[in-house]
Amino acid sequence: MAAGAKYHPSQELLLEFATGGGDRPRRALIEAHLAHCADCRSDLGRVARPGGALLAAVDDAPLPPALLDRIVQRIDSMPALPPQPADGIDLPPGVLAELVSMKPLRWRSPALRGSRIATLFHDDHSGAVLHLGWMPGGRVFPPHRHAGAEEVVVLAGGYTDGPKHVETGDWVVTEPGASHSPTTDPGEDCWILTRLDAPIRFTGWRGWLQRAALLFSSITRR
Amino acid sequence: MMHGQVDHEEDRTLLAAIAIGDRGAFQQFYSRHAGRVLGYVRQLTRNPALAEDITQEAFVAVWLKAASYQADRGDPAGWLFTITRNKLVDKWRRGDRDAETDGAPILAGLADPPNPIDVRVSLRQAMSHLTDDQRRMLEMAYYGGLTYEETADALRVPVGTLKSRMRAALGQLRVILEGST
Ligand SMILES: [Zn+2]
């Protein structure tokens, strides 16, 4: 594991996280970064502290006796942590905690070969999606454009994206409308967690194929 | 109840035990905190049944997330606050009308707590060093259920302005909090 991440979520995102905001994919992404970043853990501890003090200052409400029973009943059917959903990578506990009662992953190969991606979950309210992605070392992911923002946390391995080289724990943002073509570090599998605001669109011939497939499915669905 | 270093240490020990599935530790953690979590949520929702639901969700999350708690993430009370807020915000998001609140009475209630409590870092004290604008923004972030967009809208400032002011307020709050340890 790298000594520490080079790229971090903004202070605004940490504050949003500390005060319970952000959709589930964003929270899971922050958890993934925190697992690798002592600096952000301590920053988060600081911004959450007023919240802890606030909670400590609230008067106790009388607890209905049945409440604990209900909670214990719920957790009795739950392991302390859900099982890892994929072979080859251990998701940090904070991410796993979001994966209760998940169906087996369905892997897809959006770039046709050399990479795999699976949806972990959708946030119905925000529309954002959290994906788990894998690519072998020394490969180029085909150029593609993001309609919405993309946020990535590198779980293992590393890659080069334009002028940036990122490694385990790094938080990488691709602005809406930007195109890129990351290249994974040689000799090492690369695993990423990705939060997407909107579906990605391939450029070049893959984009043409993707649009054709979309058109085809929209015609056949009628 | 005492609030201080010892308190947090005991919570840390309990969380470590919960992380490996210790139900006894979980019940202890629950009896130490659930009353205040329910009290806090009740102030924000004013619907007893809903407040119990949210408290239930929060403690189920404690069970699932204990393994992700690390001592350098700050004190367990702050961690529990974040989890409680998660569950509240989720309810607000799902458009649960009963979970909505106008915020003002809560602020009034908390601005003047009934008992002076010995907390190492008093939020109120920290906030008294901020400008009115900064305080209002942080209050909304910590007490209300609003997104940046909604907060900006409520304060009638552009989102960009809100974010930069929030950053400044946060920076100041951090200096104050650091100075108090
Ligand atoms: Zn960081």
Short mmCIF file of C-alpha atoms and ligand atoms in Angstrom, two decimals:
data_model
loop_
_atom_site.label_atom_id
_atom_site.label_comp_id
_atom_site.label_asym_id
_atom_site.label_seq_id
_atom_site.Cartn_x
_atom_site.Cartn_y
_atom_site.Cartn_z
CA MET A 1 0.00 0.00 0.00
CA ALA A 2 1.22 3.49 -0.77
CA ALA A 3 2.42 5.58 2.17
CA GLY A 4 -0.32 8.10 1.52
CA ALA A 5 -2.55 9.31 -1.25
CA LYS A 6 -1.40 12.26 -3.38
CA TYR A 7 -4.85 13.41 -4.47
CA HIS A 8 -7.63 14.03 -1.98
CA PRO A 9 -11.34 14.93 -1.89
CA SER A 10 -11.99 18.64 -1.25
CA GLN A 11 -12.69 20.03 2.22
CA GLU A 12 -16.26 20.70 1.07
CA LEU A 13 -16.74 17.02 0.31
CA LEU A 14 -15.34 16.07 3.70
CA LEU A 15 -17.69 18.51 5.43
CA GLU A 16 -20.59 17.21 3.37
CA PHE A 17 -19.65 13.65 4.40
CA ALA A 18 -19.22 14.58 8.08
CA THR A 19 -22.67 16.13 8.20
CA GLY A 20 -24.32 13.15 6.54
CA GLY A 21 -24.72 14.62 3.07
CA GLY A 22 -23.73 13.14 -0.27
CA ASP A 23 -25.38 10.23 -2.00
CA ARG A 24 -24.48 6.62 -1.19
CA PRO A 25 -21.99 6.24 -4.07
CA ARG A 26 -20.14 9.37 -2.87
CA ARG A 27 -20.08 8.17 0.74
CA ALA A 28 -18.71 4.80 -0.32
CA LEU A 29 -16.04 6.55 -2.37
CA ILE A 30 -15.01 8.74 0.56
CA GLU A 31 -14.84 5.63 2.77
CA ALA A 32 -12.54 4.01 0.19
CA HIS A 33 -10.25 7.04 0.22
CA LEU A 34 -10.26 7.26 4.03
CA ALA A 35 -9.11 3.64 4.26
CA HIS A 36 -5.91 4.74 2.48
CA CYS A 37 -5.45 8.30 3.73
CA ALA A 38 -4.50 9.19 7.31
CA ASP A 39 -4.50 12.93 6.46
CA CYS A 40 -8.16 12.90 5.41
CA ARG A 41 -9.10 10.69 8.36
CA SER A 42 -7.75 13.29 10.74
CA ASP A 43 -9.32 16.17 8.74
CA LEU A 44 -12.64 14.36 8.88
CA GLY A 45 -12.27 13.77 12.61
CA ARG A 46 -11.82 17.50 13.05
CA VAL A 47 -14.84 18.56 10.98
CA ALA A 48 -17.04 15.90 12.60
CA ARG A 49 -16.06 16.96 16.12
CA PRO A 50 -18.58 19.80 16.45
CA GLY A 51 -21.21 17.22 15.50
CA GLY A 52 -20.02 14.90 18.26
CA ALA A 53 -20.11 17.78 20.73
CA LEU A 54 -23.60 18.65 19.55
CA LEU A 55 -24.77 15.08 20.06
CA ALA A 56 -23.19 15.02 23.52
CA ALA A 57 -25.12 18.16 24.45
CA VAL A 58 -28.54 16.77 23.53
CA ASP A 59 -30.83 15.58 26.32
CA ASP A 60 -31.41 11.83 26.50
CA ALA A 61 -34.79 10.81 25.12
CA PRO A 62 -36.42 7.91 26.99
CA LEU A 63 -35.78 4.75 24.97
CA PRO A 64 -38.74 2.53 24.14
CA PRO A 65 -37.74 -0.96 25.37
CA ALA A 66 -38.83 -2.55 22.08
CA LEU A 67 -36.36 -0.45 20.07
CA LEU A 68 -33.26 -2.41 21.09
CA ASP A 69 -35.13 -5.69 20.46
CA ARG A 70 -35.99 -4.54 16.95
CA ILE A 71 -32.39 -3.55 16.25
CA VAL A 72 -30.97 -6.78 17.65
CA GLN A 73 -33.42 -8.73 15.51
CA ARG A 74 -32.19 -6.88 12.43
CA ILE A 75 -28.50 -7.38 13.13
CA ASP A 76 -28.99 -11.03 14.06
CA SER A 77 -29.52 -11.75 10.40
CA MET A 78 -26.45 -9.75 9.38
CA PRO A 79 -22.79 -10.64 9.49
CA ALA A 80 -20.64 -7.95 11.12
CA LEU A 81 -19.43 -7.31 7.58
CA PRO A 82 -20.87 -8.43 4.23
CA PRO A 83 -18.66 -10.84 2.23
CA GLN A 84 -16.25 -9.47 -0.39
CA PRO A 85 -18.12 -9.27 -3.70
CA ALA A 86 -15.15 -9.87 -6.02
CA ASP A 87 -12.12 -12.16 -6.11
CA GLY A 88 -8.79 -10.39 -6.33
CA ILE A 89 -9.60 -7.26 -4.34
CA ASP A 90 -10.53 -6.59 -0.73
CA LEU A 91 -12.91 -3.66 -0.52
CA PRO A 92 -12.36 -1.50 2.58
CA PRO A 93 -14.87 -2.18 5.42
CA GLY A 94 -16.55 1.23 4.99
CA VAL A 95 -17.42 0.33 1.39
CA LEU A 96 -18.47 -3.22 2.27
CA ALA A 97 -20.91 -1.85 4.87
CA GLU A 98 -22.89 -0.35 1.97
CA LEU A 99 -23.19 -3.71 0.22
CA VAL A 100 -25.67 -5.48 2.47
CA SER A 101 -27.90 -8.02 0.69
CA MET A 102 -26.21 -7.51 -2.64
CA LYS A 103 -26.76 -9.83 -5.59
CA PRO A 104 -23.68 -11.42 -7.23
CA LEU A 105 -21.80 -8.95 -9.43
CA ARG A 106 -22.50 -8.91 -13.15
CA TRP A 107 -19.28 -8.09 -14.97
CA ARG A 108 -19.32 -6.28 -18.30
CA SER A 109 -16.50 -5.41 -20.68
CA PRO A 110 -17.38 -1.93 -21.92
CA ALA A 111 -14.09 -1.55 -23.79
CA LEU A 112 -14.67 -4.96 -25.42
CA ARG A 113 -11.50 -6.53 -24.02
CA GLY A 114 -8.93 -6.07 -21.33
CA SER A 115 -11.17 -4.53 -18.71
CA ARG A 116 -14.20 -5.37 -16.63
CA ILE A 117 -16.71 -3.26 -14.82
CA ALA A 118 -19.59 -4.14 -12.48
CA THR A 119 -22.24 -1.95 -10.92
CA LEU A 120 -22.20 -2.02 -7.12
CA PHE A 121 -25.26 0.16 -6.68
CA HIS A 122 -27.37 3.06 -7.93
CA ASP A 123 -28.61 5.96 -5.89
CA ASP A 124 -32.25 6.33 -6.84
CA HIS A 125 -32.44 9.92 -5.69
CA SER A 126 -29.31 11.42 -7.27
CA GLY A 127 -29.09 9.01 -10.22
CA ALA A 128 -25.38 8.49 -9.51
CA VAL A 129 -23.87 5.01 -9.84
CA LEU A 130 -20.99 3.29 -8.10
CA HIS A 131 -18.95 0.87 -10.19
CA LEU A 132 -16.11 -1.49 -9.41
CA GLY A 133 -13.60 -1.66 -12.25
CA TRP A 134 -10.66 -3.91 -13.06
CA MET A 135 -7.97 -3.69 -15.71
CA PRO A 136 -4.78 -5.71 -16.15
CA GLY A 137 -1.44 -3.89 -15.99
CA GLY A 138 0.04 -2.14 -19.00
CA ARG A 139 -3.22 -1.60 -20.89
CA VAL A 140 -4.83 1.46 -22.43
CA PHE A 141 -8.48 2.08 -21.72
CA PRO A 142 -10.01 3.35 -24.99
CA PRO A 143 -10.70 7.10 -25.24
CA HIS A 144 -14.09 8.01 -23.89
CA ARG A 145 -15.97 11.13 -22.86
CA HIS A 146 -17.92 11.61 -19.65
CA ALA A 147 -21.27 13.36 -19.95
CA GLY A 148 -21.26 13.89 -16.17
CA ALA A 149 -18.49 14.14 -13.61
CA GLU A 150 -16.47 11.05 -12.78
CA GLU A 151 -14.85 10.50 -9.42
CA VAL A 152 -12.45 7.61 -8.92
CA VAL A 153 -10.65 6.11 -5.97
CA VAL A 154 -7.82 3.77 -6.90
CA LEU A 155 -8.13 0.59 -4.82
CA ALA A 156 -5.03 -1.21 -6.10
CA GLY A 157 -2.36 -0.64 -8.74
CA GLY A 158 -2.04 2.65 -10.56
CA TYR A 159 -2.46 4.38 -13.89
CA THR A 160 -1.42 7.38 -15.91
CA ASP A 161 -4.12 9.75 -17.06
CA GLY A 162 -2.75 12.64 -19.11
CA PRO A 163 -0.18 14.44 -16.96
CA LYS A 164 -1.29 12.65 -13.79
CA HIS A 165 0.04 9.42 -12.36
CA VAL A 166 -2.24 8.00 -9.69
CA GLU A 167 -1.84 5.16 -7.22
CA THR A 168 -3.67 3.32 -4.48
CA GLY A 169 -5.90 5.65 -2.46
CA ASP A 170 -5.82 8.57 -4.88
CA TRP A 171 -9.00 10.53 -5.52
CA VAL A 172 -9.31 11.45 -9.20
CA VAL A 173 -11.93 13.76 -10.68
CA THR A 174 -12.77 14.02 -14.37
CA GLU A 175 -14.93 17.03 -15.15
CA PRO A 176 -18.11 16.68 -17.22
CA GLY A 177 -17.43 16.73 -20.93
CA ALA A 178 -13.76 15.76 -20.58
CA SER A 179 -12.29 12.90 -22.61
CA HIS A 180 -9.50 10.67 -21.41
CA SER A 181 -7.71 7.40 -22.00
CA PRO A 182 -6.00 6.07 -18.86
CA THR A 183 -3.06 3.64 -19.13
CA THR A 184 -2.50 1.17 -16.29
CA ASP A 185 0.93 0.67 -14.73
CA PRO A 186 2.75 -2.37 -16.14
CA GLY A 187 2.92 -5.60 -14.16
CA GLU A 188 0.11 -4.82 -11.73
CA ASP A 189 -3.66 -5.26 -11.84
CA CYS A 190 -5.53 -2.03 -11.39
CA TRP A 191 -8.77 -1.88 -9.39
CA ILE A 192 -10.87 1.25 -9.12
CA LEU A 193 -14.08 2.42 -7.54
CA THR A 194 -15.92 4.90 -9.73
CA ARG A 195 -18.83 7.22 -9.10
CA LEU A 196 -20.52 8.42 -12.25
CA ASP A 197 -23.06 11.21 -12.52
CA ALA A 198 -24.17 10.08 -15.96
CA PRO A 199 -23.30 7.28 -18.42
CA ILE A 200 -19.98 7.53 -20.23
CA ARG A 201 -19.87 7.81 -24.02
CA PHE A 202 -17.13 6.30 -26.11
CA THR A 203 -15.58 8.39 -28.85
CA GLY A 204 -14.29 6.92 -32.13
CA TRP A 205 -15.55 3.63 -33.55
CA ARG A 206 -16.57 2.30 -30.11
CA GLY A 207 -18.79 5.34 -29.73
CA TRP A 208 -20.36 4.61 -33.06
CA LEU A 209 -20.99 1.01 -31.95
CA GLN A 210 -22.39 2.17 -28.62
CA ARG A 211 -24.79 4.63 -30.28
CA ALA A 212 -25.83 1.98 -32.82
CA ALA A 213 -26.50 -0.48 -29.97
CA LEU A 214 -28.57 2.11 -28.13
CA LEU A 215 -30.56 2.93 -31.24
CA PHE A 216 -31.06 -0.75 -31.95
CA SER A 217 -32.31 -1.49 -28.42
CA SER A 218 -34.65 1.52 -28.51
CA ILE A 219 -36.17 0.26 -31.78
CA THR A 220 -36.51 -3.35 -30.67
CA ARG A 221 -38.04 -2.38 -27.34
CA ARG A 222 -41.08 -0.79 -29.00
CA MET B 1 -22.42 11.62 32.48
CA MET B 2 -18.78 12.49 31.96
CA HIS B 3 -17.50 13.62 28.63
CA GLY B 4 -13.81 13.46 28.07
CA GLN B 5 -10.85 11.39 27.07
CA VAL B 6 -11.84 8.33 29.12
CA ASP B 7 -15.31 8.37 27.62
CA HIS B 8 -13.96 8.23 24.08
CA GLU B 9 -11.49 5.51 24.98
CA GLU B 10 -14.28 3.27 26.22
CA ASP B 11 -16.27 3.91 23.04
CA ARG B 12 -13.23 3.03 20.95
CA THR B 13 -12.83 -0.25 22.82
CA LEU B 14 -16.50 -1.05 22.31
CA LEU B 15 -16.32 -0.26 18.57
CA ALA B 16 -13.31 -2.55 18.17
CA ALA B 17 -15.32 -5.35 19.80
CA ILE B 18 -18.41 -4.63 17.68
CA ALA B 19 -16.21 -4.79 14.58
CA ILE B 20 -15.59 -8.48 15.28
CA GLY B 21 -19.26 -9.20 15.95
CA ASP B 22 -19.52 -8.77 19.74
CA ARG B 23 -23.23 -8.28 20.45
CA GLY B 24 -22.66 -7.50 24.13
CA ALA B 25 -20.38 -4.60 23.18
CA PHE B 26 -23.02 -3.44 20.73
CA GLN B 27 -25.69 -3.35 23.45
CA GLN B 28 -23.35 -1.39 25.70
CA PHE B 29 -22.62 1.11 22.94
CA TYR B 30 -26.35 1.37 22.34
CA SER B 31 -27.16 2.09 25.97
CA ARG B 32 -24.43 4.72 26.13
CA HIS B 33 -25.62 6.67 23.07
CA ALA B 34 -29.07 5.71 21.83
CA GLY B 35 -30.95 8.10 24.13
CA ARG B 36 -29.09 11.11 22.80
CA VAL B 37 -29.29 9.93 19.19
CA LEU B 38 -33.05 9.54 19.57
CA GLY B 39 -33.23 12.92 21.31
CA TYR B 40 -31.31 14.62 18.50
CA VAL B 41 -33.35 12.99 15.74
CA ARG B 42 -36.60 13.81 17.53
CA GLN B 43 -35.67 17.47 17.64
CA LEU B 44 -35.17 17.39 13.90
CA THR B 45 -38.18 15.34 12.84
CA ARG B 46 -40.77 15.93 15.57
CA ASN B 47 -42.32 12.61 14.64
CA PRO B 48 -41.67 10.00 17.36
CA ALA B 49 -42.24 6.94 15.14
CA LEU B 50 -39.99 8.28 12.41
CA ALA B 51 -37.35 9.29 14.95
CA GLU B 52 -37.31 5.70 16.24
CA ASP B 53 -36.97 4.39 12.67
CA ILE B 54 -34.00 6.64 12.01
CA THR B 55 -32.38 5.69 15.33
CA GLN B 56 -32.85 2.04 14.44
CA GLU B 57 -31.24 2.59 11.02
CA ALA B 58 -28.37 4.47 12.64
CA PHE B 59 -27.57 1.66 15.06
CA VAL B 60 -27.82 -1.01 12.39
CA ALA B 61 -25.24 1.11 10.52
CA VAL B 62 -23.08 1.21 13.68
CA TRP B 63 -23.10 -2.59 13.61
CA LEU B 64 -22.08 -2.67 9.95
CA LYS B 65 -19.61 0.20 10.02
CA ALA B 66 -17.76 -0.43 13.28
CA ALA B 67 -14.98 -2.16 11.33
CA SER B 68 -14.36 1.03 9.33
CA TYR B 69 -13.92 3.17 12.44
CA GLN B 70 -10.27 3.96 13.12
CA ALA B 71 -9.00 5.89 16.13
CA ASP B 72 -7.45 8.56 13.90
CA ARG B 73 -10.90 9.31 12.44
CA GLY B 74 -11.56 11.39 15.52
CA ASP B 75 -13.77 10.74 18.49
CA PRO B 76 -16.50 8.09 18.24
CA ALA B 77 -19.19 10.68 19.04
CA GLY B 78 -18.35 12.59 15.84
CA TRP B 79 -18.41 9.32 13.90
CA LEU B 80 -21.81 8.46 15.37
CA PHE B 81 -23.05 11.95 14.52
CA THR B 82 -22.06 11.41 10.87
CA ILE B 83 -23.90 8.07 10.76
CA THR B 84 -27.02 9.54 12.37
CA ARG B 85 -26.99 12.43 9.89
CA ASN B 86 -26.61 9.93 7.01
CA LYS B 87 -29.84 8.26 7.99
CA LEU B 88 -31.66 11.56 8.50
CA VAL B 89 -30.50 12.91 5.16
CA ASP B 90 -31.53 9.65 3.45
CA LYS B 91 -35.06 10.13 4.81
CA TRP B 92 -35.13 13.77 3.70
CA ARG B 93 -33.93 12.71 0.26
CA ARG B 94 -36.59 10.09 -0.12
CA GLY B 95 -39.00 12.97 0.23
CA ASP B 96 -40.41 11.78 3.50
CA ARG B 97 -42.56 14.81 4.26
CA ASP B 98 -42.78 13.92 7.93
CA ALA B 99 -39.02 14.13 8.19
CA GLU B 100 -38.98 17.73 7.05
CA THR B 101 -38.37 20.60 9.34
CA ASP B 102 -38.05 24.32 8.98
CA GLY B 103 -34.93 24.35 11.12
CA ALA B 104 -35.56 27.52 13.08
CA PRO B 105 -37.01 26.09 16.32
CA ILE B 106 -34.20 23.54 16.42
CA LEU B 107 -31.60 26.25 16.17
CA ALA B 108 -33.34 28.19 18.89
CA GLY B 109 -33.46 25.10 21.09
CA LEU B 110 -29.84 24.25 20.62
CA ALA B 111 -28.58 27.80 20.87
CA ASP B 112 -29.59 27.70 24.51
CA PRO B 113 -29.10 24.19 25.90
CA PRO B 114 -31.02 23.56 29.13
CA ASN B 115 -27.99 22.36 31.07
CA PRO B 116 -24.48 23.70 30.77
CA ILE B 117 -22.59 20.58 29.76
CA ASP B 118 -18.94 19.89 30.17
CA VAL B 119 -17.88 19.16 26.63
CA ARG B 120 -14.25 19.52 25.77
CA VAL B 121 -15.09 21.44 22.64
CA SER B 122 -18.26 23.42 22.75
CA LEU B 123 -19.64 24.04 19.31
CA ARG B 124 -21.40 27.13 20.52
CA GLN B 125 -18.19 28.57 21.89
CA ALA B 126 -16.36 27.75 18.69
CA MET B 127 -19.09 29.31 16.62
CA SER B 128 -19.12 32.52 18.63
CA HIS B 129 -15.79 33.36 16.96
CA LEU B 130 -17.27 33.21 13.48
CA THR B 131 -18.99 35.97 11.55
CA ASP B 132 -22.78 35.83 11.33
CA ASP B 133 -22.63 34.62 7.73
CA GLN B 134 -20.14 31.90 8.47
CA ARG B 135 -22.11 30.77 11.48
CA ARG B 136 -25.35 30.58 9.56
CA MET B 137 -23.76 28.42 6.88
CA LEU B 138 -22.18 26.02 9.33
CA GLU B 139 -25.39 25.84 11.31
CA MET B 140 -27.22 24.81 8.18
CA ALA B 141 -24.62 22.17 7.40
CA TYR B 142 -24.66 20.70 10.91
CA TYR B 143 -28.27 21.14 11.92
CA GLY B 144 -30.30 21.34 8.75
CA GLY B 145 -30.85 18.79 6.03
CA LEU B 146 -29.90 20.95 3.11
CA THR B 147 -27.58 20.41 0.15
CA TYR B 148 -25.16 23.16 -0.92
CA GLU B 149 -27.59 24.15 -3.66
CA GLU B 150 -30.50 24.39 -1.23
CA THR B 151 -28.38 26.22 1.34
CA ALA B 152 -27.17 28.68 -1.31
CA ASP B 153 -30.74 29.20 -2.39
CA ALA B 154 -31.94 29.75 1.16
CA LEU B 155 -29.17 32.28 1.83
CA ARG B 156 -29.60 33.88 -1.61
CA VAL B 157 -25.94 33.57 -2.58
CA PRO B 158 -24.41 31.79 -5.58
CA VAL B 159 -23.21 28.24 -4.87
CA GLY B 160 -19.62 29.25 -5.65
CA THR B 161 -19.76 32.09 -3.12
CA LEU B 162 -21.28 29.76 -0.53
CA LYS B 163 -18.52 27.22 -1.04
CA SER B 164 -15.71 29.74 -0.72
CA ARG B 165 -17.30 31.29 2.39
CA MET B 166 -17.84 27.83 3.82
CA ARG B 167 -14.19 27.05 3.20
CA ALA B 168 -13.16 30.18 5.09
CA ALA B 169 -15.54 29.43 7.96
CA LEU B 170 -14.31 25.87 8.11
CA GLY B 171 -10.71 27.02 8.18
CA GLN B 172 -11.47 29.33 11.09
CA LEU B 173 -13.44 26.69 12.92
CA ARG B 174 -10.50 24.32 12.56
CA VAL B 175 -8.09 26.87 13.99
CA ILE B 176 -10.41 27.38 16.94
CA LEU B 177 -10.92 23.67 17.53
CA GLU B 178 -7.21 22.98 17.28
CA GLY B 179 -6.52 25.78 19.73
CA SER B 180 -8.91 24.23 22.23
CA THR B 181 -7.16 20.86 22.57
ZN ZN C 1 -6.87 12.18 1.60
#
